[in-house]
mmCIF file of C-alpha atoms in Angstrom:
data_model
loop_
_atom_site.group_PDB
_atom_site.id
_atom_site.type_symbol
_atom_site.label_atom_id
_atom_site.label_comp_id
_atom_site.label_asym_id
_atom_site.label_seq_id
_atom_site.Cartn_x
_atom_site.Cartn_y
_atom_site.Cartn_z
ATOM 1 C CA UNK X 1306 46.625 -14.669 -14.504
ATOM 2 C CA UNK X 1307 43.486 -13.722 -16.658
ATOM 3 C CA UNK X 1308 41.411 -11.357 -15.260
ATOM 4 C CA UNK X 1309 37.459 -10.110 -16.641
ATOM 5 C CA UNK X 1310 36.833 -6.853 -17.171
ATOM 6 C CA UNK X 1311 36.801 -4.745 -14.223
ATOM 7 C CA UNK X 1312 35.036 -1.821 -13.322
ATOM 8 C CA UNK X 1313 37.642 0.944 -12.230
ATOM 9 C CA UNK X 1314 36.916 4.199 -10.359
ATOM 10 C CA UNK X 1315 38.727 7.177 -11.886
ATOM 11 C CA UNK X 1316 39.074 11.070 -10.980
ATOM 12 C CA UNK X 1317 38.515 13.329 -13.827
ATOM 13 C CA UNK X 1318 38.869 17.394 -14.957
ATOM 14 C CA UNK X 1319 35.336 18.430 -15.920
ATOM 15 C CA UNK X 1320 35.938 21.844 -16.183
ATOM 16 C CA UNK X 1321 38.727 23.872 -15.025
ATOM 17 C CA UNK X 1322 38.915 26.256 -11.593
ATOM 18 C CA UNK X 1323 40.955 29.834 -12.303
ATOM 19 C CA UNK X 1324 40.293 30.918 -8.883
ATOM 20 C CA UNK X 1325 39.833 28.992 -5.211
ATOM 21 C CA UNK X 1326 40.484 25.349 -4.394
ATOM 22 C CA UNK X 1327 38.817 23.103 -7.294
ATOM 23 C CA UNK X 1328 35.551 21.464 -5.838
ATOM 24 C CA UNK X 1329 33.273 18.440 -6.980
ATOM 25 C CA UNK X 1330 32.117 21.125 -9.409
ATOM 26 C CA UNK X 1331 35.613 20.481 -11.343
ATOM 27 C CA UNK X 1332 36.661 17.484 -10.674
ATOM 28 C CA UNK X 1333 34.234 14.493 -10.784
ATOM 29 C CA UNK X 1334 34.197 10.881 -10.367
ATOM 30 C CA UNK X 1335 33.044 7.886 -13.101
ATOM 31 C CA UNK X 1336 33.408 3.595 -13.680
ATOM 32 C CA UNK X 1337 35.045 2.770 -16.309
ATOM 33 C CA UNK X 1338 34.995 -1.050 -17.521
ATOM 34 C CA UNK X 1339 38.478 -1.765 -18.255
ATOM 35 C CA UNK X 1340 40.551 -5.067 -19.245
ATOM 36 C CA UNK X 1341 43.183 -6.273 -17.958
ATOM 37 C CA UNK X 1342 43.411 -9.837 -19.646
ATOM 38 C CA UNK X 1343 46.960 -9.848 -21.027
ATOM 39 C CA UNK X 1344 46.050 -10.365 -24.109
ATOM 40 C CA UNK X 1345 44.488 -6.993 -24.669
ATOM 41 C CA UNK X 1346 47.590 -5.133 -22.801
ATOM 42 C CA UNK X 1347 49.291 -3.442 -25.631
ATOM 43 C CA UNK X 1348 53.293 -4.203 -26.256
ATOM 44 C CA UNK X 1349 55.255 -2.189 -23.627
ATOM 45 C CA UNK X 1350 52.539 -1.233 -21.254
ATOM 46 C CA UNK X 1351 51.487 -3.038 -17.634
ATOM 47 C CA UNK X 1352 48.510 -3.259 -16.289
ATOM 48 C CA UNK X 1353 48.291 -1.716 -12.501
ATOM 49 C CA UNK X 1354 45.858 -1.593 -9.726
ATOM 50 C CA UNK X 1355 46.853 1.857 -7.687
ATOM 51 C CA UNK X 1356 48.207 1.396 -4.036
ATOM 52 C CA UNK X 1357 49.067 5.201 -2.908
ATOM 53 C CA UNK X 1358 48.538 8.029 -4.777
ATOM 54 C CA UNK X 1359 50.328 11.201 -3.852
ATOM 55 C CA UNK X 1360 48.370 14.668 -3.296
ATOM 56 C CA UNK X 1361 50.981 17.951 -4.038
ATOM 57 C CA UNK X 1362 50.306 21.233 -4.502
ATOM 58 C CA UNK X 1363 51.684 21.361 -7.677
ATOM 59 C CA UNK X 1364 48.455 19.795 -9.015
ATOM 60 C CA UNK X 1365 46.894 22.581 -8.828
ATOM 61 C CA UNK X 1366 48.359 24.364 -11.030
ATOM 62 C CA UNK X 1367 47.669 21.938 -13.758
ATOM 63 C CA UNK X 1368 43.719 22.820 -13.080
ATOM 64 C CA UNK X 1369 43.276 26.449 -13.738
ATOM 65 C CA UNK X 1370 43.027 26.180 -17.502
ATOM 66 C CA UNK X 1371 46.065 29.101 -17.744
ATOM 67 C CA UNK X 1372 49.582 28.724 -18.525
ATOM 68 C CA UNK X 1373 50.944 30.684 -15.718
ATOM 69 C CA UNK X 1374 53.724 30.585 -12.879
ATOM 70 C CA UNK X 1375 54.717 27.310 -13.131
ATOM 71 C CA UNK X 1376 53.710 26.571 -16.701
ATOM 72 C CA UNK X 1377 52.832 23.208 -16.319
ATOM 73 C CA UNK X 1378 50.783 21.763 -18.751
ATOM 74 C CA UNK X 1379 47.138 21.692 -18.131
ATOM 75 C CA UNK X 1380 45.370 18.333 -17.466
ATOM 76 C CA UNK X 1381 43.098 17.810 -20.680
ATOM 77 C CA UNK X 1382 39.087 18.497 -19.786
ATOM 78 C CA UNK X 1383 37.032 14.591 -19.799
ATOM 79 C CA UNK X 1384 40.404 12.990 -18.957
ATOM 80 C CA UNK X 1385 41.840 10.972 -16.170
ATOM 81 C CA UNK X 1386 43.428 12.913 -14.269
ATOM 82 C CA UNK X 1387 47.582 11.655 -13.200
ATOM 83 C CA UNK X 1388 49.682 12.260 -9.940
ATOM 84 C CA UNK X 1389 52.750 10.644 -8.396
ATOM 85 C CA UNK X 1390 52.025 7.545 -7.470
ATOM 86 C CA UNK X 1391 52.599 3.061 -6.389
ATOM 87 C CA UNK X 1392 51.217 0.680 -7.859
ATOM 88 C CA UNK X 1393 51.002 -3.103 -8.465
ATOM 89 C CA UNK X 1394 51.474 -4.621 -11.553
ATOM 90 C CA UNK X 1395 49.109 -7.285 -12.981
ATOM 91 C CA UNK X 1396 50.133 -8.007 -16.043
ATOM 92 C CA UNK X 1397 53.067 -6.792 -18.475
ATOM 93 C CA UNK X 1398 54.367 -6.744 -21.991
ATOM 94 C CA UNK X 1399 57.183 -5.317 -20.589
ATOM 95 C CA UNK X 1400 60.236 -8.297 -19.700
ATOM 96 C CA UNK X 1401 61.246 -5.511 -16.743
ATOM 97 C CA UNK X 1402 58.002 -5.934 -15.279
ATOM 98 C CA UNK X 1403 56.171 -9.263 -14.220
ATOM 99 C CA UNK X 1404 52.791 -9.648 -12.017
ATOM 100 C CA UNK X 1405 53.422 -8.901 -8.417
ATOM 101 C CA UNK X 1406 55.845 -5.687 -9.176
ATOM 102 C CA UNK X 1407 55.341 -3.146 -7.145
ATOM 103 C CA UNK X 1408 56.571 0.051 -8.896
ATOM 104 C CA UNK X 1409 56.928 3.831 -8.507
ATOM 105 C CA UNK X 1410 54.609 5.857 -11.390
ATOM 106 C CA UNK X 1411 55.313 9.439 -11.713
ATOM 107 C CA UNK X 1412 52.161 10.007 -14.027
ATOM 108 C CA UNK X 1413 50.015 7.451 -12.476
ATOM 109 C CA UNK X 1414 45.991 8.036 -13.558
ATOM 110 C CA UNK X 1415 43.760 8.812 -10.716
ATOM 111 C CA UNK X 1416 42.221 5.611 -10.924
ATOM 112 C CA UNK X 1417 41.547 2.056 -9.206
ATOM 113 C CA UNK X 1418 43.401 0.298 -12.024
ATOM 114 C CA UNK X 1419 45.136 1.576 -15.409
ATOM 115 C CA UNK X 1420 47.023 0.239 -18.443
ATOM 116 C CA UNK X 1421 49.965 3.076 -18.927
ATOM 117 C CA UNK X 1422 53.297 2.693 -21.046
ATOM 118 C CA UNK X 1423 55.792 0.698 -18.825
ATOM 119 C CA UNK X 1424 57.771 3.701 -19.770
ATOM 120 C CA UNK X 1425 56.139 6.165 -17.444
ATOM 121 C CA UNK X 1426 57.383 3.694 -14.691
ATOM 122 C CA UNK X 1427 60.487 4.890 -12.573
ATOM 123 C CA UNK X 1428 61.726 2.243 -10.719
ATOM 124 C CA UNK X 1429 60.572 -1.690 -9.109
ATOM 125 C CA UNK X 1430 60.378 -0.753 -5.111
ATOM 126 C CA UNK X 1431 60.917 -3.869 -2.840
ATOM 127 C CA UNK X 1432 58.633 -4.340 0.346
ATOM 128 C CA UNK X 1433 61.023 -5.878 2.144
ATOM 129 C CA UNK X 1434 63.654 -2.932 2.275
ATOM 130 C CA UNK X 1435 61.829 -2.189 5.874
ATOM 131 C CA UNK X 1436 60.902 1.308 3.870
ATOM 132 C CA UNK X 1437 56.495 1.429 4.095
ATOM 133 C CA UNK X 1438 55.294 2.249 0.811
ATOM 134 C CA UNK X 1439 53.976 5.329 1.720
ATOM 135 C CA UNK X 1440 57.481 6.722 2.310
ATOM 136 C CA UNK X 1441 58.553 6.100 -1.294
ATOM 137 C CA UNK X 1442 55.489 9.319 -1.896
ATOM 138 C CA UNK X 1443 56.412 11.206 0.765
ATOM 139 C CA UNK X 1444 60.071 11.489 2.422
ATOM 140 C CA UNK X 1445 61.470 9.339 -0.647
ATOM 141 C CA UNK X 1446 58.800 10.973 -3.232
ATOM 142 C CA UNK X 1447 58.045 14.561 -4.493
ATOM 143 C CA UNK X 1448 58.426 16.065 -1.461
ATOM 144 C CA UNK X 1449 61.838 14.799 0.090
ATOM 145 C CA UNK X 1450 62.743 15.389 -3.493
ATOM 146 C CA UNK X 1451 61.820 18.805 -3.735
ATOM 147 C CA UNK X 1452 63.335 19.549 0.018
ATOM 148 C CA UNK X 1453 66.564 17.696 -1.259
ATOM 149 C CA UNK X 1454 67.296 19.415 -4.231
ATOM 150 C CA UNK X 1455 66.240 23.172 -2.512
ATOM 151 C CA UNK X 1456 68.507 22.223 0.542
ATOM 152 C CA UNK X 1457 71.198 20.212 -0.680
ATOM 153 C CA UNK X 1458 71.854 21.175 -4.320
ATOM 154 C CA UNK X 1459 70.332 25.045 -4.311
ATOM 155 C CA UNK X 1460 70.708 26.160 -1.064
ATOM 156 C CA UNK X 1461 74.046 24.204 0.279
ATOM 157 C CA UNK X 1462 73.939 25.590 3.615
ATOM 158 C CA UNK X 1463 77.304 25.318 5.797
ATOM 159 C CA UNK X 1464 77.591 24.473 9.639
ATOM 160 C CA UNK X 1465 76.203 26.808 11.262
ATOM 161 C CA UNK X 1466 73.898 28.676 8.835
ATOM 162 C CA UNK X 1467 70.749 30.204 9.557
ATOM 163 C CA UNK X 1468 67.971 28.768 7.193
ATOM 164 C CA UNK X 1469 64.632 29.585 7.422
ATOM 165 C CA UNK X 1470 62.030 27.394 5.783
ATOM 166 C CA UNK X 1471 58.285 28.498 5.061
ATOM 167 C CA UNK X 1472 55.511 26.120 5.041
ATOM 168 C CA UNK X 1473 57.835 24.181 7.536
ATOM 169 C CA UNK X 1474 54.898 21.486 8.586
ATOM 170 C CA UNK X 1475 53.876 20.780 4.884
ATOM 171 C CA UNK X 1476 55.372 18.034 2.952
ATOM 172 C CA UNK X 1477 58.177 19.352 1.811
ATOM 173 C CA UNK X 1478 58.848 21.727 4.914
ATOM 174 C CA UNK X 1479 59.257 18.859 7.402
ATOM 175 C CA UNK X 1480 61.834 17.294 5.383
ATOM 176 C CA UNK X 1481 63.532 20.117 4.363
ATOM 177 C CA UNK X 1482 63.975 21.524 8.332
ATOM 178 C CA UNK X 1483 65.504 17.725 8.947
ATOM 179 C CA UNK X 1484 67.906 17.506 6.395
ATOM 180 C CA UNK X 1485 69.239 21.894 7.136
ATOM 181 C CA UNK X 1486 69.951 19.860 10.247
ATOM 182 C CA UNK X 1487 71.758 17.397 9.350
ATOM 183 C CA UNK X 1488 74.036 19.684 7.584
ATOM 184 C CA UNK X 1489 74.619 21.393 11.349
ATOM 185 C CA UNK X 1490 72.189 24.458 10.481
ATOM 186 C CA UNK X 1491 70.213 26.770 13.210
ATOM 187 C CA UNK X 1492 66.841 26.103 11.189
ATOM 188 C CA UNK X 1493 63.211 28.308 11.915
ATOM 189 C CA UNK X 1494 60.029 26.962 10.532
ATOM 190 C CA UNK X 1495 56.981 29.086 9.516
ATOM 191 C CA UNK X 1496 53.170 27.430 10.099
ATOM 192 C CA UNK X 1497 49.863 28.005 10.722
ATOM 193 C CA UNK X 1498 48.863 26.885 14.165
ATOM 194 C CA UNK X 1499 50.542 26.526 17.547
ATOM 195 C CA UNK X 1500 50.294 22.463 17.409
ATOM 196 C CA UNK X 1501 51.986 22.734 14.242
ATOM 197 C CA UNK X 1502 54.963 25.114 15.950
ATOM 198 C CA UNK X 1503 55.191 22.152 18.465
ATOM 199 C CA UNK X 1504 55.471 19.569 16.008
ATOM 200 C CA UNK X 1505 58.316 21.406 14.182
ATOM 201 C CA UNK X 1506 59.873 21.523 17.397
ATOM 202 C CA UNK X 1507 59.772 18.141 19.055
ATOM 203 C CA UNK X 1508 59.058 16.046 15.647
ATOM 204 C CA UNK X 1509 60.954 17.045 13.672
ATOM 205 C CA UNK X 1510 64.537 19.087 15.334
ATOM 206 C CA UNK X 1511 63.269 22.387 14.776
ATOM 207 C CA UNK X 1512 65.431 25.062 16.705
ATOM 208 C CA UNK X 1513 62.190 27.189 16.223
ATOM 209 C CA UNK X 1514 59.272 28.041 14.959
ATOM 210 C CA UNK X 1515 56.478 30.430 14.568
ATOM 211 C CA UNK X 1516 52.306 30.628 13.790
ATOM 212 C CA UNK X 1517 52.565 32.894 11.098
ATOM 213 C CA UNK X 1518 48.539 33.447 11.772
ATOM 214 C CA UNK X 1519 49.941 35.433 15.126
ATOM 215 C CA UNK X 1520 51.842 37.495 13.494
ATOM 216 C CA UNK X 1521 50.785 41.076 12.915
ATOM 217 C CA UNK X 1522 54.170 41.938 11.036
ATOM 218 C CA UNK X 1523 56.452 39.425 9.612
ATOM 219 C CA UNK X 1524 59.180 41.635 9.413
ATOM 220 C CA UNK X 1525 59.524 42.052 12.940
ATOM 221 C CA UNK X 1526 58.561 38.454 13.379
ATOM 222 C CA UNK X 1527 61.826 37.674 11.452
ATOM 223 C CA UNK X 1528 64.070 40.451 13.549
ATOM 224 C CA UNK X 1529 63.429 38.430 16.618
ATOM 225 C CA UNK X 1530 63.854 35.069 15.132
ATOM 226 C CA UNK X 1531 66.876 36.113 12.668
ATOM 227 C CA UNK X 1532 68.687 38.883 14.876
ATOM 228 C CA UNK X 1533 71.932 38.043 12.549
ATOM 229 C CA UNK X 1534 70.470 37.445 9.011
ATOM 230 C CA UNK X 1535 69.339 34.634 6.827
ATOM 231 C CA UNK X 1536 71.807 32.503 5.179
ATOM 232 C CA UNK X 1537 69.146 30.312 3.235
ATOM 233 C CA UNK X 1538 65.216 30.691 2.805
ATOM 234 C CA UNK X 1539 63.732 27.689 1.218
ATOM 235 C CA UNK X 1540 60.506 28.995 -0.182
ATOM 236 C CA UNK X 1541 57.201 28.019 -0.277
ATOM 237 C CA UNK X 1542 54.992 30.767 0.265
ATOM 238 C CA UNK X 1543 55.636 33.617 -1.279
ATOM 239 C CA UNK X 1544 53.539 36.777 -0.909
ATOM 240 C CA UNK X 1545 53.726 38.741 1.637
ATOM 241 C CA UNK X 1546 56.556 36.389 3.740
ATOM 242 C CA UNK X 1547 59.161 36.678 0.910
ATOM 243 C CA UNK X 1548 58.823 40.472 0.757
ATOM 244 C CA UNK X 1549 59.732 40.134 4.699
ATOM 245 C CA UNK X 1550 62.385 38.330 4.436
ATOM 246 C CA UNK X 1551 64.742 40.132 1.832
ATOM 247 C CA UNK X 1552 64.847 42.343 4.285
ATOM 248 C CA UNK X 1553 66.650 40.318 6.304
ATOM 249 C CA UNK X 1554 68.917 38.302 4.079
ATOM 250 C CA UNK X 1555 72.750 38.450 4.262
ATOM 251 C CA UNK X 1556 75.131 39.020 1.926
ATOM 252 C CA UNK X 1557 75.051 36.097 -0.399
ATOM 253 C CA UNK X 1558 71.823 34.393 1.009
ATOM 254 C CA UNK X 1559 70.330 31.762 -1.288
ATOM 255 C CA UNK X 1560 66.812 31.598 -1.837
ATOM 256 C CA UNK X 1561 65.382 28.369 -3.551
ATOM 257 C CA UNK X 1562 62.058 29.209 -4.450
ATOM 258 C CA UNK X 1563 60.341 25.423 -4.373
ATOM 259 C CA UNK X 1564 56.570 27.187 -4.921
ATOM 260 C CA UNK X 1565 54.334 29.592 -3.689
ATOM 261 C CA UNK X 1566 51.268 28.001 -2.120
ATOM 262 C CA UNK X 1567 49.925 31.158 -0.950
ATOM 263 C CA UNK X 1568 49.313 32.748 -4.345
ATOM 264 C CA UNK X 1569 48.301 29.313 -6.408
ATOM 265 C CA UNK X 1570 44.433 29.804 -5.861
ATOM 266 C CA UNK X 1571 44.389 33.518 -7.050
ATOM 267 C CA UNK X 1572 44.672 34.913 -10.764
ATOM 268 C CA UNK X 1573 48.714 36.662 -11.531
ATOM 269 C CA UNK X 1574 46.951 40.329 -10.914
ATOM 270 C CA UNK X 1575 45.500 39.518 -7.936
ATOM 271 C CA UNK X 1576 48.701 38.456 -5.797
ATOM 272 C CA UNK X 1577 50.816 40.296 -3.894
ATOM 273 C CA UNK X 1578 53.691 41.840 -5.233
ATOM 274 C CA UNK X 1579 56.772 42.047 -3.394
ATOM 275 C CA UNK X 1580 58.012 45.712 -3.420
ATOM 276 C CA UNK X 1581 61.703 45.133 -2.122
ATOM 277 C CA UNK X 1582 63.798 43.438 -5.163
ATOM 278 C CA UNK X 1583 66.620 45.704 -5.137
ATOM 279 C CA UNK X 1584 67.962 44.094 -1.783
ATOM 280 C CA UNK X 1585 68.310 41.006 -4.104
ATOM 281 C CA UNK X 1586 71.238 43.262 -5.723
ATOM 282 C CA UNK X 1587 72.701 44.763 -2.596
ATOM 283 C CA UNK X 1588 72.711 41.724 -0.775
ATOM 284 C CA UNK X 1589 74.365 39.872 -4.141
ATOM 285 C CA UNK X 1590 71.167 37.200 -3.316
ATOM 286 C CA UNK X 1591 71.089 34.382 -5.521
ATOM 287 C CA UNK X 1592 66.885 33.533 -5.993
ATOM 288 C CA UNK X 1593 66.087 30.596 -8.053
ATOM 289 C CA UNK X 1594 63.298 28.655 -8.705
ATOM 290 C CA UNK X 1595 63.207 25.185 -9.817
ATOM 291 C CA UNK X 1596 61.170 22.319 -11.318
ATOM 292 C CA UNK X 1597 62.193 18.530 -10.262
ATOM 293 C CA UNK X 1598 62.289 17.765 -13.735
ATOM 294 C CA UNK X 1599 64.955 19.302 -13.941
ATOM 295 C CA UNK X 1600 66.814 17.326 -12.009
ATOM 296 C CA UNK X 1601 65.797 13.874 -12.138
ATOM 297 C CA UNK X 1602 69.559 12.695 -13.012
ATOM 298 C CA UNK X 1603 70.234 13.341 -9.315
ATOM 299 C CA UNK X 1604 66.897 11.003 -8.113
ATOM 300 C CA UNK X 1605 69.386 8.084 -7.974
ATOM 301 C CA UNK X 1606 71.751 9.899 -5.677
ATOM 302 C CA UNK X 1607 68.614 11.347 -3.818
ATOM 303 C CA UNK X 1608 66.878 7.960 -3.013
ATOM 304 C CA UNK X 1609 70.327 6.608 -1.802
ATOM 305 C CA UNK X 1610 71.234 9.371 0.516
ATOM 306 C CA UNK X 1611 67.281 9.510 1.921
ATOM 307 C CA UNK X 1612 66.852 5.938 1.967
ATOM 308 C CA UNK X 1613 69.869 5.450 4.479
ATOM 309 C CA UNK X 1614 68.483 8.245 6.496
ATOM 310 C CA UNK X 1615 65.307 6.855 7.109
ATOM 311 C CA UNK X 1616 66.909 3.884 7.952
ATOM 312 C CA UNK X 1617 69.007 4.922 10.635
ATOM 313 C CA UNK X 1618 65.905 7.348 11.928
ATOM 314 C CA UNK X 1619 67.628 10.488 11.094
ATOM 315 C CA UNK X 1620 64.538 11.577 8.959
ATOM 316 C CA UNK X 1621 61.220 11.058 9.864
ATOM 317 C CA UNK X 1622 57.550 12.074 8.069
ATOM 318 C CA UNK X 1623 54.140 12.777 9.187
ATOM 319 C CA UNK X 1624 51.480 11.423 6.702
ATOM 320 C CA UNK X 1625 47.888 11.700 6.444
ATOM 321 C CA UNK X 1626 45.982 9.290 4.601
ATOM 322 C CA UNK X 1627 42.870 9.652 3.405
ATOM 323 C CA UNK X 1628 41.071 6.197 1.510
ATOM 324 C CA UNK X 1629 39.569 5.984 -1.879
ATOM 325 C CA UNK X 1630 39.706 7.620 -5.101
ATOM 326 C CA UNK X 1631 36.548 9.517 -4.154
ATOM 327 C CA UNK X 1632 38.497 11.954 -1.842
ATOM 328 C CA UNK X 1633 40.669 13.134 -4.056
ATOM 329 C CA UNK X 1634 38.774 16.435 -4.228
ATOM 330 C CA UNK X 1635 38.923 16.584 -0.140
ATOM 331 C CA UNK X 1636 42.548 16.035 0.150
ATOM 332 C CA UNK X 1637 43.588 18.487 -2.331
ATOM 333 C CA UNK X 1638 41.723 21.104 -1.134
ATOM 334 C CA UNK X 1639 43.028 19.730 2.823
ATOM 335 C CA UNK X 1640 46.333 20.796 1.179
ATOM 336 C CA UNK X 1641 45.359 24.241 1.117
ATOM 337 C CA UNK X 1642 43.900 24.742 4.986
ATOM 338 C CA UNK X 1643 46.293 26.091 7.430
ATOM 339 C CA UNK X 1644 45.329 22.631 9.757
ATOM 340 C CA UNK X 1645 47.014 20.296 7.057
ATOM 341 C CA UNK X 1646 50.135 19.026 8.216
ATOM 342 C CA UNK X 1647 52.416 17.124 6.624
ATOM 343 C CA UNK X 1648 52.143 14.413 3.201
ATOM 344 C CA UNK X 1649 48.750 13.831 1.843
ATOM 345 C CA UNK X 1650 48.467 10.622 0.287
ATOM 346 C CA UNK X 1651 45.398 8.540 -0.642
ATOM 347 C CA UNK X 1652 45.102 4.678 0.082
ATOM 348 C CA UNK X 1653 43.447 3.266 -2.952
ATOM 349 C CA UNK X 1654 41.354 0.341 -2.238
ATOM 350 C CA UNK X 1655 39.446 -1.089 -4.990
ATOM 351 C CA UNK X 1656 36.959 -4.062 -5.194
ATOM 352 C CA UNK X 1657 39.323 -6.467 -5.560
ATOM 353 C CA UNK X 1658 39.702 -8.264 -9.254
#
């Protein structure tokens, strides 16, 4: 198929935020003509029009212009900016990839359409495998990714275990609660308003949950909810919620720490410390964090073991959608408000070609 020049929509890093949720002031919108006649796709490389583009909080840290905490690296100033994303594929110079493909991207440009290296692309998904294609960003994406590896690899909870999860109505939370479940775990959820404890609890199999925002004192929030201990906190938070609950671990708790969305929009001297490390000795507490990079041999295993579990309806998702590259700025700062719940994608939905 040839195709004219187009004229694509793309999200870009004008200037970069240290502090707060990034605004219109540093990240900005432009048309860019771009070609996608096969002839000027360069060997190796596809041409795609974006489908879904996943929002994390991880992002973030790529736009405060410091190395810090998670160390990823920055997103370049006047650049597109890239997420997790599917696409389409209309044209290749790739034989793995022909016109139609729909594929998984984990570096996918904010924009309506793109020419990357057919290398950045992870896998062909098929639309017929009664999985929707917003799944593949959400319960089968980042997020069941991140929940899989903190639950299943890190924290390896047996029958019976208490876990406690943080952030329990976010992306990864929801998915993380579900699959503590499956493993026969008593599992409490942390969030931010008292629809969001109900959710947790009817949605999604939590044996409880709390409103965090409620709480005058997390420590005795987590003596009522945890009179026996904590076997396994899968963190999100951090702050003032992980200094609360090492005092309440048992001996040999595991703690993965997946992020800490409550300190991301705040300089490293700014955020609260956590004044109660030595119970991380006592209690013999293994803490790690981790980075799904790491990891990315076990995606196969991963999108196996999810993929049948969505199938059967033993895992479910919530997703909100917002359309158009133009709200990228909106749903990444939505990500950051204690009414989000659940996976933040965006429906791209460019003039078409």
């Amino acid at each position: 198929m040839t195709f004219n020049l187009v004229e694509s929509k793309e999200c870009y890093l004008a200037s970069y935020a240290a502090e707060g949720v990034p605004t219109t002031e540093h990240l900005k919108l432009r048309t860019v003509p771009l070609s996608l006649s096969l002839d000027s796709i360069p060997d190796a490389h596809v041409a795609l029009q974006a489908l879904f583009i996943s929002v994390d909080p991880y992002l973030r840290t790529r736009m405060s212009g410091q190395d810090d905490g998670l160390y990823s690296p920055q997103y370049p100033l006047n650049q597109v900016i890239t997420a997790f994303g599917v696409g389409k594929v209309l044209g290749s110079k790739d034989d793995k990839y022909g016109e139609g493909d729909v594929v998984l991207c984990p570096f996918l440009p904010v924009a309506e359409y793109c020419v990357v290296p057919s290398g950045v692309v992870v896998r062909k998904l098929d639309p017929a495998a009664g999985i929707p294609l917003p799944e593949y960003l959400s319960c089968l994406g980042v997020p069941g990714f991140a929940a899989w590896v903190g639950i299943h690899l890190l924290g390896d909870p047996k029958p019976g275990s208490n876990v406690f999860i943080s952030a329990a109505a976010g992306g990864v939370g929801m998915v993380a609660g579900q699959l503590a479940k499956l493993k026969g775990c008593r599992v409490i959820g942390s969030t931010g308003s008292d629809a969001k404890v109900q959710l947790l609890k009817e949605e999604f199999g939590y044996d409880d949950a709390f409103n965090y925002n409620k709480e005058t004192n997390f420590d005795a929030a987590l003596s009522k909810y945890f009179p026996n201990g904590i076997d396994v906190y899968l963190d999100n938070v951090g702050g003032k919620m992980l200094e609360a609950v090492l005092n309440h671990v048992n001996l040999h708790a595991r703690i993965p720490v997946c992020g800490m969305i409550s300190q991301y929009n705040q300089t490293w001297i700014e955020r609260e410390g956590v004044r109660n490390l030595l119970n991380i000795v006592g209690k013999e507490v293994r803490m790690e964090g981790y980075l799904l990079g790491s990891y990315l041999d076990r995606f196969v295993d991963f999108t196996v073991e999810m993929g049948n579990y969505i199938k059967q309806g033993k895992i479910s998702s919530k997703i909100k959608i917002y359309e158009g590259i133009e709200s990228f700025t909106e749903s990444l700062g939505s990500l950051f408000s204690s009414s989000n719940t659940g996976k933040v994608i965006i429906e791209v939905k460019p003039q078409p070609t």
